[in-house]
Every structure is written in structure tokens, then in C-alpha cells.
Amino acid sequence: MGLVPYLGQVIANVNYRRPDYVSTNSSAASMDDLSQTESSGSAKSQGIPEALSFDRIINGGTCPPMTVREFMNYLEYIELAPENLQFFLWFRDYASRFEQSQSQSQSKSHNPFTTPPPTAQSEGPNPPPTDYKYESSNARSFDADDERPINLPVPVPVKSPITPEVGSVAPWEMDLEKDPSLTKVHSSVQASYRAIAHRTFTEAGLEIPPTNLPFRDEIDRIIAIYIASPAPRQLNLSFRLRHTFLIALTSTTDPSAFLPVVKSVESSLRFQAHPNFVRWSICNGNKPRQVFARGLGAFLIVAGLLYALLTTLSGMSRGWRAFAAFFWVLGISTLYAAWRGMCVVLHGLHHRHLRPWELWESEEEEICLEGVDHPSVPNSSSSPDEKQQDKADKKVKEDYPWVKKYEKRNIIRKIFDREVWVQEPALRQIQDVIFLQSLLFGVGVGGIATVVFLVVPGGGFF
């Protein structure tokens, strides 16, 4: 796109507004309230262009820092709740593999039930994914290319007491695709999965499902990790939805049995996690840089005010007072942009600060692979929200060495930390619009203040 058409688009969107922050409580709507959530989804999604939509990010149609990997990192390190996206991505992969295995079984025999499809413990490799057919009411169909970005790794795995040597898991869950030997499920680990799944069915007053169902071992693992109570990555499901889901799993492992749960998870991702991720990604500087930018903007405003007062009270001509506009325009623009989470200096280069976990990403990945056999055991017992948040913060500091390393960095080094180019064009355009807004706001307010001081008679005191 040429410069003139691009500037036209930026000016046309000058009234742009960032997505509002959506709290977890406001997005935790039950399935009964899902229709109301969907009806308000358009309002919540204001400020999110089509190029940064949820579907585009999931399908790999975006560039850093708006890819699935960054989305997962945001949920992992900022929201401290990556389980919804992990489960959603697993289901897409599972639905494709299930359909492929069913079609292969039917091609071998007229009776597909005589030879069950391979389970998660099969020695042969999983068949390649095909078109994603099991779409919910909020999602559109995905083609085979959609599965590629899902294999992006997450730097730090989510550790749990039942995953000491977890294998047969998706790469986005454990980041073990570099070492295929680590993706094998040990019999003792699978036995623990099965025991937890059986206990979950028993506590719900349901019969234990037969073991000859396709992908039964993998479903046991999913129940143990996401559905059991307590579970290391337990999904936030209502009692009725969870019970209905378990009833369906007693007789089938077909992906259609997951649709109510997937619909709830997808709703939370679309209307809470995704808008918050876009809002957070617009900020191109870290917190120390934002505080520094606000302080710089306030300093320029005060400097302009002092200059205007001195020139007004002195015997200097009125023309000298106009130079105060230079300080006011720069100060107000810088302060406005910092209030939106942007640093105008970084934006001038279309750069952003590296996230704290990105600074030591390669080192963290080595720690992940070395510590697979000895994970931490978090306490997953139920507790109030405040205690749960404290435990989550403590777990982050214990599991992620970069937290302590970043806290020890000098404040000056944090302000002028390492930078990287913003590759996503849609995100750069949003930042250009915010920069234009800050510039116009600075010119408007600074111009009004300058006119006021110009019309005031001179004091002539010195």
C-alpha cells in the first residue's frame, strides 16, 4: 500500500478507541447467558480490526507479536490462565485426528466397529490432520492449513502433579517437540490418568466408560488434566455443564460430545481473553518506560507553563510567549500516548520492548526440557480468589526464573531495554492512529493554552 492511501486509512480511523478491559468475572457467563454474551460481543470487540480477529490469530494469519504463541504467552504470564486456549487448540487437533482415524477405519472394513481406531498409546504415528468439521456456533470452519500455527511452542510448560513425564501431549502444552522421546506416555503415568478419570466418573455417580472406545487413553488424560476436580488446569465449567459432559463421555469419545464445553471455552477466549490480549499488545513499552514517558510529558508541560509565566510577567514581546507551545505540544502528546500505553520514541521506529520472558526465552526452554522429570507440585485445592491469586503469583516466581532475574535489573536498564521491530501491519496501523490522536490532542490543548497566554497583557515586572 502506498503512503498516501495508508495515511488516508489512518486519518479515517482517527476516532479509534482501544478495546475495553474485560474482567474475568464479567466474562464468566454460563451457557444459559451465552446468547446475551454473544449479542454484546460486537460492542466488546470494538477497537479490534478484522486483521487481528480471534479467527485470524488462531489460524496463523498474523505476525509477531500477535501470533498464537504470543497469545499463549499472554495467558500464561499475564492472565495466569492458559488452560482455555490449551484445551481449545487440543480439541481442534483431536477433532481432525478423530475424523481421519474414522475414515481410515471405514476404508479398511465395512464395519467400522470391528477394529477400533488407534488410541493415544498406539505405537504408530498419528495421522495428519484434516479439515476441522466440528465447529461451534461462534466459530467458522477451518481448513487444513489452520493446523500449522498451532504447533508453535510455549516457552514454559504448565506443570502439574500428574505430569511428571507427560507425553502424548500437544507441543503447545509441553514444548517437547524438539525431543520426540519425551512425548511417550509411560504406563505408570497413563495409569494415573485412568485412575483420576475413573474417580471423576465415580464421584459424579456415573458408570466407568468402556476402554475399547477410540482414543480412550487420551480422553482419560484430558479428564485428569482439565475436567477432574481438582485438576492442574481445571476449566471453569458450571456443575451442570461438567456433569452433562461426563455423561456424554461414558458412551462416546466423538468430538461432538465436547461441543458444549468447547463452546463455553471459545466464548471466554473470544469475548474476554482476546480483547484483553489486543489491548495489551498495543502497548509498545514496558511499565518502567511508560512511567518514564508520563514523567517526561508532565515535565515538558510544567516547563512550558513556567516559560509562559516568565515571558508574560516580563517585559518581553508577546511573540516570545508562543514558544511555550513547543513544550506543551510535545508534553501533552507524550503524556496522552503514554496514557494509552505507548512510547512515542519507540513508535517512531515501529519498535517495541521485548517482554521479560522473551529476554531469557532460550534459557527458559533449556530449563523446561531439563526439568520435565522433576516438575513442581502446585496446590490445586479450592480457596478464595485472593488466596488463589497469591498462590498463582508465588507459583510464577517459583516456576519461571526470569521473574527474579527481571526484578533484579536496574531501573535504567528496564527503561532502555532491548527492542524489536513490530512485524504485524495491523498493529502498527493501530499505533499510528493512537500517535495521530496524541499529536492532534497535543496541538489542540497546547494551541488553546498558547492563545490564552498571548492575549494576556504583559506584566513588565522585569
Tab-separated table of C-alpha atoms in Angstrom:
chain	number	residue	atom	x	y	z
A	1	MET	CA	0.000	0.000	0.000
A	2	GLY	CA	1.262	3.456	-0.903
A	3	LEU	CA	1.962	6.179	1.619
A	4	VAL	CA	-1.000	8.363	0.650
A	5	PRO	CA	-3.637	5.577	0.869
A	6	TYR	CA	-2.119	4.433	4.151
A	7	LEU	CA	-2.286	7.931	5.623
A	8	GLY	CA	-5.876	8.119	4.419
A	9	GLN	CA	-6.730	4.980	6.376
A	10	VAL	CA	-5.002	6.304	9.493
A	11	ILE	CA	-6.857	9.618	9.296
A	12	ALA	CA	-10.163	7.855	8.628
A	13	ASN	CA	-9.744	5.901	11.878
A	14	VAL	CA	-8.733	8.900	13.961
A	15	ASN	CA	-11.641	8.238	16.340
A	16	TYR	CA	-10.282	4.770	17.129
A	17	ARG	CA	-10.660	3.503	20.688
A	18	ARG	CA	-8.765	0.668	22.291
A	19	PRO	CA	-10.779	-2.386	23.398
A	20	ASP	CA	-12.075	-2.020	26.930
A	21	TYR	CA	-10.584	-4.321	29.513
A	22	VAL	CA	-12.907	-7.266	30.168
A	23	SER	CA	-12.641	-8.671	33.682
A	24	THR	CA	-12.761	-12.387	34.323
A	25	ASN	CA	-15.916	-12.090	36.405
A	26	SER	CA	-17.811	-10.260	33.675
A	27	SER	CA	-16.844	-12.883	31.093
A	28	ALA	CA	-17.596	-15.962	33.212
A	29	ALA	CA	-21.076	-16.303	31.774
A	30	SER	CA	-22.786	-19.645	31.985
A	31	MET	CA	-24.203	-21.430	28.980
A	32	ASP	CA	-27.625	-20.004	29.866
A	33	ASP	CA	-26.237	-16.487	29.451
A	34	LEU	CA	-24.191	-17.283	26.348
A	35	SER	CA	-26.713	-15.742	23.966
A	36	GLN	CA	-26.515	-12.477	25.881
A	37	THR	CA	-22.728	-12.603	25.762
A	38	GLU	CA	-22.783	-13.150	22.009
A	39	SER	CA	-25.191	-10.271	21.472
A	40	SER	CA	-22.818	-7.922	23.285
A	41	GLY	CA	-19.764	-9.378	21.570
A	42	SER	CA	-19.777	-6.757	18.826
A	43	ALA	CA	-19.606	-3.968	21.410
A	44	LYS	CA	-16.803	-5.678	23.298
A	45	SER	CA	-14.881	-6.268	20.082
A	46	GLN	CA	-14.818	-2.583	19.139
A	47	GLY	CA	-11.271	-1.500	18.549
A	48	ILE	CA	-10.248	-4.869	17.097
A	49	PRO	CA	-9.793	-4.781	13.305
A	50	GLU	CA	-10.629	-7.806	11.214
A	51	ALA	CA	-6.930	-8.400	10.602
A	52	LEU	CA	-6.497	-9.051	14.345
A	53	SER	CA	-9.668	-11.056	14.869
A	54	PHE	CA	-9.703	-14.174	17.007
A	55	ASP	CA	-10.027	-16.439	13.974
A	56	ARG	CA	-7.102	-14.802	12.176
A	57	ILE	CA	-4.836	-15.238	15.193
A	58	ILE	CA	-5.831	-18.867	15.773
A	59	ASN	CA	-5.465	-19.696	12.078
A	60	GLY	CA	-1.957	-18.247	11.858
A	61	GLY	CA	-2.881	-15.231	9.735
A	62	THR	CA	-0.976	-12.732	11.885
A	63	CYS	CA	2.639	-11.794	12.531
A	64	PRO	CA	4.512	-11.240	15.807
A	65	PRO	CA	3.594	-10.014	18.326
A	66	MET	CA	0.028	-11.158	17.523
A	67	THR	CA	0.504	-14.878	16.855
A	68	VAL	CA	-0.832	-17.882	18.753
A	69	ARG	CA	2.494	-18.110	20.553
A	70	GLU	CA	2.215	-14.550	21.918
A	71	PHE	CA	-1.452	-15.169	22.757
A	72	MET	CA	-0.471	-18.224	24.786
A	73	ASN	CA	2.368	-16.344	26.470
A	74	TYR	CA	-0.028	-13.568	27.444
A	75	LEU	CA	-2.452	-16.023	29.014
A	76	GLU	CA	0.411	-17.895	30.679
A	77	TYR	CA	2.345	-14.987	32.192
A	78	ILE	CA	-0.145	-12.094	32.410
A	79	GLU	CA	-3.579	-13.636	32.918
A	80	LEU	CA	-2.103	-16.765	34.569
A	81	ALA	CA	-4.855	-18.824	32.932
A	82	PRO	CA	-3.720	-20.569	29.721
A	83	GLU	CA	-5.945	-23.628	30.137
A	84	ASN	CA	-8.789	-22.395	27.911
A	85	LEU	CA	-6.548	-21.831	24.902
A	86	GLN	CA	-4.646	-25.065	25.522
A	87	PHE	CA	-7.879	-27.041	25.634
A	88	PHE	CA	-9.285	-25.247	22.586
A	89	LEU	CA	-6.195	-25.958	20.485
A	90	TRP	CA	-6.092	-29.560	21.655
A	91	PHE	CA	-9.718	-30.067	20.638
A	92	ARG	CA	-9.103	-28.758	17.131
A	93	ASP	CA	-6.244	-31.200	16.723
A	94	TYR	CA	-8.216	-34.032	18.321
A	95	ALA	CA	-11.249	-33.496	16.074
A	96	SER	CA	-9.051	-33.687	12.986
A	97	ARG	CA	-7.280	-36.845	14.143
A	98	PHE	CA	-10.546	-38.492	15.174
A	99	GLU	CA	-12.161	-37.865	11.805
A	100	GLN	CA	-9.070	-39.108	9.995
A	101	SER	CA	-8.961	-42.306	12.049
A	102	GLN	CA	-12.659	-42.936	11.441
A	103	SER	CA	-12.272	-42.530	7.688
A	104	GLN	CA	-9.284	-44.896	7.692
A	105	SER	CA	-11.219	-47.499	9.673
A	106	GLN	CA	-14.157	-47.318	7.289
A	107	SER	CA	-11.860	-47.743	4.297
A	108	LYS	CA	-10.440	-50.968	5.788
A	109	SER	CA	-13.710	-52.546	6.784
A	110	HIS	CA	-17.414	-52.166	6.094
A	111	ASN	CA	-17.979	-52.439	9.832
A	112	PRO	CA	-16.003	-49.632	11.496
A	113	PHE	CA	-16.657	-51.034	14.971
A	114	THR	CA	-14.762	-54.298	14.479
A	115	THR	CA	-11.384	-52.561	14.552
A	116	PRO	CA	-11.272	-49.589	16.889
A	117	PRO	CA	-9.123	-46.631	15.801
A	118	PRO	CA	-5.729	-46.288	17.439
A	119	THR	CA	-5.640	-44.857	20.928
A	120	ALA	CA	-3.208	-42.425	22.477
A	121	GLN	CA	-0.932	-45.367	23.335
A	122	SER	CA	-0.674	-46.663	19.793
A	123	GLU	CA	2.836	-47.197	18.565
A	124	GLY	CA	2.185	-45.817	15.109
A	125	PRO	CA	2.297	-42.102	14.402
A	126	ASN	CA	-0.871	-40.063	14.494
A	127	PRO	CA	-2.461	-39.474	11.078
A	128	PRO	CA	-2.133	-35.998	9.635
A	129	PRO	CA	-4.913	-33.523	10.485
A	130	THR	CA	-7.708	-32.854	8.061
A	131	ASP	CA	-10.398	-30.235	7.772
A	132	TYR	CA	-11.870	-29.098	11.060
A	133	LYS	CA	-15.509	-30.122	10.893
A	134	TYR	CA	-16.684	-29.787	14.480
A	135	GLU	CA	-17.367	-26.071	14.676
A	136	SER	CA	-19.370	-24.371	17.412
A	137	SER	CA	-21.920	-21.624	16.938
A	138	ASN	CA	-19.263	-18.986	17.451
A	139	ALA	CA	-16.612	-20.446	15.162
A	140	ARG	CA	-16.298	-20.878	11.469
A	141	SER	CA	-14.772	-23.875	9.707
A	142	PHE	CA	-11.020	-24.171	9.478
A	143	ASP	CA	-9.026	-25.731	6.688
A	144	ALA	CA	-6.008	-27.959	6.913
A	145	ASP	CA	-3.625	-25.013	6.835
A	146	ASP	CA	-5.147	-23.784	10.075
A	147	GLU	CA	-3.393	-26.540	11.998
A	148	ARG	CA	0.148	-25.371	11.252
A	149	PRO	CA	0.413	-22.398	13.627
A	150	ILE	CA	-0.952	-24.472	16.493
A	151	ASN	CA	2.360	-26.311	16.737
A	152	LEU	CA	4.082	-23.150	17.916
A	153	PRO	CA	5.845	-23.845	21.239
A	154	VAL	CA	5.229	-22.161	24.536
A	155	PRO	CA	8.471	-21.303	26.354
A	156	VAL	CA	7.480	-22.609	29.779
A	157	PRO	CA	5.217	-25.598	30.369
A	158	VAL	CA	2.347	-25.670	32.780
A	159	LYS	CA	3.468	-28.148	35.387
A	160	SER	CA	1.141	-30.326	37.374
A	161	PRO	CA	1.317	-33.104	39.945
A	162	ILE	CA	0.176	-35.723	37.457
A	163	THR	CA	2.539	-34.776	34.662
A	164	PRO	CA	5.988	-35.876	35.833
A	165	GLU	CA	6.811	-37.385	32.461
A	166	VAL	CA	3.767	-36.383	30.496
A	167	GLY	CA	3.843	-37.415	26.912
A	168	SER	CA	1.482	-37.790	24.046
A	169	VAL	CA	0.613	-34.172	24.606
A	170	ALA	CA	0.364	-31.342	22.135
A	171	PRO	CA	3.521	-29.307	21.552
A	172	TRP	CA	1.829	-26.122	22.785
A	173	GLU	CA	1.269	-27.802	26.151
A	174	MET	CA	4.770	-29.038	26.968
A	175	ASP	CA	7.099	-27.628	24.269
A	176	LEU	CA	8.726	-31.022	23.783
A	177	GLU	CA	8.643	-31.222	20.018
A	178	LYS	CA	12.404	-30.797	19.947
A	179	ASP	CA	12.836	-34.151	21.664
A	180	PRO	CA	10.312	-36.742	20.433
A	181	SER	CA	11.442	-39.250	23.064
A	182	LEU	CA	9.846	-37.067	25.721
A	183	THR	CA	6.400	-37.379	24.149
A	184	LYS	CA	5.932	-41.053	25.073
A	185	VAL	CA	3.423	-41.856	27.781
A	186	HIS	CA	4.783	-44.169	30.432
A	187	SER	CA	2.442	-46.869	31.596
A	188	SER	CA	2.534	-45.607	35.187
A	189	VAL	CA	1.606	-42.104	34.080
A	190	GLN	CA	-1.229	-43.374	31.909
A	191	ALA	CA	-2.426	-45.482	34.839
A	192	SER	CA	-2.605	-42.352	36.989
A	193	TYR	CA	-4.617	-40.628	34.271
A	194	ARG	CA	-7.012	-43.554	34.113
A	195	ALA	CA	-7.376	-43.692	37.897
A	196	ILE	CA	-8.200	-39.988	38.115
A	197	ALA	CA	-10.676	-40.267	35.237
A	198	HIS	CA	-12.383	-43.268	36.840
A	199	ARG	CA	-12.589	-41.441	40.145
A	200	THR	CA	-14.148	-38.450	38.385
A	201	PHE	CA	-16.870	-40.613	36.836
A	202	THR	CA	-17.490	-42.386	40.140
A	203	GLU	CA	-17.808	-39.142	42.103
A	204	ALA	CA	-20.322	-37.916	39.532
A	205	GLY	CA	-22.402	-41.070	40.043
A	206	LEU	CA	-21.733	-42.365	36.539
A	207	GLU	CA	-20.566	-45.680	35.178
A	208	ILE	CA	-16.962	-46.022	34.103
A	209	PRO	CA	-16.878	-45.961	30.283
A	210	PRO	CA	-15.577	-48.990	28.377
A	211	THR	CA	-11.907	-48.973	27.496
A	212	ASN	CA	-12.407	-50.076	23.887
A	213	LEU	CA	-13.669	-46.665	22.778
A	214	PRO	CA	-11.377	-44.881	20.308
A	215	PHE	CA	-8.826	-42.537	21.869
A	216	ARG	CA	-9.943	-43.616	25.343
A	217	ASP	CA	-6.476	-43.185	26.841
A	218	GLU	CA	-6.189	-39.662	25.507
A	219	ILE	CA	-9.631	-38.759	26.837
A	220	ASP	CA	-8.611	-40.069	30.267
A	221	ARG	CA	-5.635	-37.747	30.147
A	222	ILE	CA	-7.820	-34.768	29.216
A	223	ILE	CA	-10.263	-35.554	32.020
A	224	ALA	CA	-7.424	-35.789	34.532
A	225	ILE	CA	-5.869	-32.500	33.437
A	226	TYR	CA	-8.861	-30.294	32.542
A	227	ILE	CA	-12.089	-31.782	33.930
A	228	ALA	CA	-11.352	-33.565	37.225
A	229	SER	CA	-11.829	-31.673	40.467
A	230	PRO	CA	-9.266	-30.645	41.473
A	231	ALA	CA	-7.165	-30.654	38.299
A	232	PRO	CA	-3.927	-28.821	37.472
A	233	ARG	CA	-5.583	-26.966	34.574
A	234	GLN	CA	-9.225	-27.282	35.568
A	235	LEU	CA	-11.608	-25.475	33.240
A	236	ASN	CA	-14.091	-23.029	34.714
A	237	LEU	CA	-17.255	-25.010	33.957
A	238	SER	CA	-20.619	-24.943	35.666
A	239	PHE	CA	-21.684	-28.059	37.559
A	240	ARG	CA	-24.460	-28.807	35.083
A	241	LEU	CA	-22.215	-28.417	32.037
A	242	ARG	CA	-19.495	-30.558	33.593
A	243	HIS	CA	-21.964	-33.294	34.572
A	244	THR	CA	-23.586	-33.308	31.124
A	245	PHE	CA	-20.165	-33.561	29.523
A	246	LEU	CA	-19.175	-36.530	31.692
A	247	ILE	CA	-22.446	-38.283	30.846
A	248	ALA	CA	-21.644	-37.942	27.147
A	249	LEU	CA	-18.136	-39.342	27.654
A	250	THR	CA	-19.484	-42.521	29.251
A	251	SER	CA	-20.725	-43.729	25.876
A	252	THR	CA	-18.655	-41.969	23.215
A	253	THR	CA	-15.398	-40.197	22.536
A	254	ASP	CA	-16.720	-38.478	19.428
A	255	PRO	CA	-15.729	-34.788	19.215
A	256	SER	CA	-19.415	-33.846	19.183
A	257	ALA	CA	-19.518	-34.737	22.885
A	258	PHE	CA	-17.085	-31.878	23.549
A	259	LEU	CA	-19.054	-29.182	21.751
A	260	PRO	CA	-20.864	-27.703	24.806
A	261	VAL	CA	-17.564	-27.399	26.675
A	262	VAL	CA	-15.734	-26.079	23.623
A	263	LYS	CA	-18.491	-23.519	23.103
A	264	SER	CA	-18.070	-22.237	26.661
A	265	VAL	CA	-14.274	-22.157	26.377
A	266	GLU	CA	-14.387	-20.446	22.999
A	267	SER	CA	-16.785	-17.818	24.327
A	268	SER	CA	-14.360	-16.960	27.121
A	269	LEU	CA	-11.475	-16.753	24.660
A	270	ARG	CA	-13.342	-14.605	22.156
A	271	PHE	CA	-15.012	-12.132	24.487
A	272	GLN	CA	-12.535	-11.866	27.363
A	273	ALA	CA	-9.054	-13.170	26.611
A	274	HIS	CA	-8.806	-11.981	23.005
A	275	PRO	CA	-9.858	-8.318	23.552
A	276	ASN	CA	-7.559	-8.086	26.566
A	277	PHE	CA	-4.705	-9.556	24.528
A	278	VAL	CA	-5.174	-6.984	21.754
A	279	ARG	CA	-5.400	-4.156	24.292
A	280	TRP	CA	-2.219	-5.349	25.997
A	281	SER	CA	-0.325	-5.824	22.712
A	282	ILE	CA	-0.938	-2.225	21.640
A	283	CYS	CA	1.407	-1.081	24.415
A	284	ASN	CA	4.883	-0.940	22.912
A	285	GLY	CA	6.779	-0.185	26.114
A	286	ASN	CA	7.147	-1.891	29.455
A	287	LYS	CA	5.827	-0.387	32.687
A	288	PRO	CA	9.033	1.486	33.616
A	289	ARG	CA	9.155	3.009	30.123
A	290	GLN	CA	5.508	4.092	30.385
A	291	VAL	CA	6.122	5.716	33.774
A	292	PHE	CA	9.198	7.436	32.360
A	293	ALA	CA	7.189	8.716	29.369
A	294	ARG	CA	4.466	10.069	31.644
A	295	GLY	CA	7.048	11.804	33.788
A	296	LEU	CA	8.712	13.289	30.705
A	297	GLY	CA	5.377	14.541	29.403
A	298	ALA	CA	4.486	16.124	32.744
A	299	PHE	CA	7.936	17.749	32.925
A	300	LEU	CA	7.536	19.309	29.466
A	301	ILE	CA	4.086	20.631	30.360
A	302	VAL	CA	5.366	22.224	33.576
A	303	ALA	CA	8.395	23.627	31.736
A	304	GLY	CA	6.122	25.202	29.138
A	305	LEU	CA	3.918	26.673	31.854
A	306	LEU	CA	6.893	28.213	33.672
A	307	TYR	CA	8.241	29.612	30.413
A	308	ALA	CA	4.872	31.150	29.547
A	309	LEU	CA	4.529	32.701	33.013
A	310	LEU	CA	8.016	34.194	32.930
A	311	THR	CA	7.631	35.679	29.446
A	312	THR	CA	4.174	37.034	30.316
A	313	LEU	CA	5.275	38.693	33.546
A	314	SER	CA	8.417	40.126	31.935
A	315	GLY	CA	8.712	42.992	29.510
A	316	MET	CA	9.436	40.715	26.545
A	317	SER	CA	7.282	40.967	23.435
A	318	ARG	CA	4.263	38.689	23.004
A	319	GLY	CA	5.966	36.685	20.272
A	320	TRP	CA	8.288	35.049	22.773
A	321	ARG	CA	5.305	33.521	24.572
A	322	ALA	CA	4.422	31.452	21.513
A	323	PHE	CA	7.468	29.245	22.088
A	324	ALA	CA	5.648	27.733	25.072
A	325	ALA	CA	3.524	25.844	22.531
A	326	PHE	CA	6.578	23.759	21.649
A	327	PHE	CA	6.794	22.397	25.205
A	328	TRP	CA	3.044	21.945	25.546
A	329	VAL	CA	2.521	20.096	22.277
A	330	LEU	CA	5.377	17.695	22.972
A	331	GLY	CA	4.459	17.234	26.622
A	332	ILE	CA	0.731	16.718	26.101
A	333	SER	CA	1.276	14.389	23.139
A	334	THR	CA	3.808	12.320	25.077
A	335	LEU	CA	1.554	12.162	28.131
A	336	TYR	CA	-1.509	11.193	26.062
A	337	ALA	CA	0.367	8.436	24.229
A	338	ALA	CA	1.825	7.123	27.496
A	339	TRP	CA	-1.678	7.050	28.966
A	340	ARG	CA	-2.571	4.727	26.074
A	341	GLY	CA	0.464	2.574	26.866
A	342	MET	CA	2.676	3.841	24.042
A	343	CYS	CA	6.079	5.466	23.919
A	344	VAL	CA	6.338	7.924	21.024
A	345	VAL	CA	10.086	7.326	20.687
A	346	LEU	CA	9.630	3.576	20.269
A	347	HIS	CA	6.725	4.184	17.920
A	348	GLY	CA	8.841	6.428	15.729
A	349	LEU	CA	10.969	3.364	14.992
A	350	HIS	CA	7.980	0.977	14.998
A	351	HIS	CA	9.734	-0.894	17.784
A	352	ARG	CA	8.518	-2.487	20.985
A	353	HIS	CA	10.257	-3.655	24.112
A	354	LEU	CA	10.921	-7.342	24.462
A	355	ARG	CA	8.687	-8.935	27.073
A	356	PRO	CA	10.502	-10.008	30.248
A	357	TRP	CA	10.134	-13.708	29.394
A	358	GLU	CA	11.459	-13.087	25.875
A	359	LEU	CA	14.737	-11.763	27.260
A	360	TRP	CA	15.634	-15.216	28.600
A	361	GLU	CA	13.473	-17.329	26.297
A	362	SER	CA	16.193	-19.684	25.036
A	363	GLU	CA	17.456	-20.226	28.572
A	364	GLU	CA	13.922	-20.939	29.792
A	365	GLU	CA	13.393	-23.576	27.105
A	366	GLU	CA	16.535	-25.407	28.227
A	367	ILE	CA	15.287	-25.348	31.815
A	368	CYS	CA	11.929	-26.737	30.671
A	369	LEU	CA	13.500	-29.718	28.952
A	370	GLU	CA	15.853	-30.382	31.847
A	371	GLY	CA	13.078	-30.184	34.413
A	372	VAL	CA	10.481	-32.376	32.749
A	373	ASP	CA	11.206	-35.319	35.038
A	374	HIS	CA	11.050	-33.215	38.200
A	375	PRO	CA	8.142	-30.782	37.982
A	376	SER	CA	6.802	-28.729	40.825
A	377	VAL	CA	3.628	-29.837	42.510
A	378	PRO	CA	1.229	-26.909	42.891
A	379	ASN	CA	-1.533	-26.974	45.440
A	380	SER	CA	-4.742	-27.231	43.440
A	381	SER	CA	-7.145	-27.215	46.389
A	382	SER	CA	-10.003	-24.746	46.249
A	383	SER	CA	-9.619	-21.399	48.035
A	384	PRO	CA	-10.910	-17.814	47.850
A	385	ASP	CA	-9.963	-15.649	44.893
A	386	GLU	CA	-7.429	-13.619	46.881
A	387	LYS	CA	-5.568	-16.665	48.164
A	388	GLN	CA	-5.716	-18.274	44.728
A	389	GLN	CA	-4.172	-15.173	43.162
A	390	ASP	CA	-1.398	-15.111	45.775
A	391	LYS	CA	-0.668	-18.764	45.084
A	392	ALA	CA	-0.620	-18.085	41.350
A	393	ASP	CA	1.828	-15.202	41.761
A	394	LYS	CA	4.028	-17.325	44.011
A	395	LYS	CA	3.901	-20.183	41.505
A	396	VAL	CA	5.003	-17.842	38.708
A	397	LYS	CA	8.036	-16.713	40.689
A	398	GLU	CA	8.938	-20.279	41.593
A	399	ASP	CA	8.437	-21.818	38.157
A	400	TYR	CA	9.801	-19.032	35.962
A	401	PRO	CA	13.372	-17.953	36.806
A	402	TRP	CA	13.047	-14.908	34.539
A	403	VAL	CA	10.771	-13.232	37.122
A	404	LYS	CA	13.514	-12.883	39.726
A	405	LYS	CA	16.084	-12.012	37.073
A	406	TYR	CA	13.910	-9.214	35.720
A	407	GLU	CA	13.226	-7.827	39.195
A	408	LYS	CA	16.979	-7.542	39.776
A	409	ARG	CA	17.557	-5.483	36.615
A	410	ASN	CA	18.495	-1.842	37.074
A	411	ILE	CA	15.616	0.606	36.555
A	412	ILE	CA	17.589	2.473	33.882
A	413	ARG	CA	18.190	-0.782	32.056
A	414	LYS	CA	14.464	-1.547	32.201
A	415	ILE	CA	13.575	1.844	30.745
A	416	PHE	CA	16.019	1.428	27.858
A	417	ASP	CA	15.586	-2.314	27.455
A	418	ARG	CA	16.110	-4.344	24.301
A	419	GLU	CA	13.806	-3.584	21.395
A	420	VAL	CA	12.401	-5.494	18.444
A	421	TRP	CA	10.512	-4.464	15.333
A	422	VAL	CA	6.705	-4.762	15.308
A	423	GLN	CA	6.024	-7.083	12.374
A	424	GLU	CA	2.210	-7.102	12.378
A	425	PRO	CA	0.962	-4.384	9.949
A	426	ALA	CA	-2.474	-4.072	11.563
A	427	LEU	CA	-0.912	-3.449	14.972
A	428	ARG	CA	1.427	-0.826	13.520
A	429	GLN	CA	-1.556	0.924	11.969
A	430	ILE	CA	-3.380	0.999	15.310
A	431	GLN	CA	-0.293	2.514	16.912
A	432	ASP	CA	-0.083	5.076	14.092
A	433	VAL	CA	-3.684	6.076	14.784
A	434	ILE	CA	-3.008	6.468	18.507
A	435	PHE	CA	0.084	8.557	17.718
A	436	LEU	CA	-2.014	10.778	15.447
A	437	GLN	CA	-4.623	11.129	18.191
A	438	SER	CA	-1.975	12.145	20.706
A	439	LEU	CA	-0.474	14.651	18.278
A	440	LEU	CA	-3.852	16.228	17.495
A	441	PHE	CA	-4.756	16.341	21.175
A	442	GLY	CA	-1.425	17.973	21.996
A	443	VAL	CA	-1.781	20.551	19.220
A	444	GLY	CA	-5.345	21.355	20.272
A	445	VAL	CA	-4.758	21.751	24.001
A	446	GLY	CA	-1.335	23.346	23.547
A	447	GLY	CA	-2.710	25.778	20.990
A	448	ILE	CA	-5.540	26.855	23.283
A	449	ALA	CA	-3.134	27.404	26.189
A	450	THR	CA	-0.802	29.406	23.949
A	451	VAL	CA	-3.612	31.658	22.734
A	452	VAL	CA	-4.669	32.327	26.335
A	453	PHE	CA	-1.192	33.497	27.295
A	454	LEU	CA	-0.852	35.548	24.108
A	455	VAL	CA	-3.945	37.632	24.835
A	456	VAL	CA	-2.949	38.322	28.459
A	457	PRO	CA	-1.304	41.757	28.810
A	458	GLY	CA	2.354	41.738	29.732
A	459	GLY	CA	3.305	42.393	33.326
A	460	GLY	CA	6.543	44.244	32.735
A	461	PHE	CA	7.834	43.386	36.193
A	462	PHE	CA	11.334	42.721	34.943
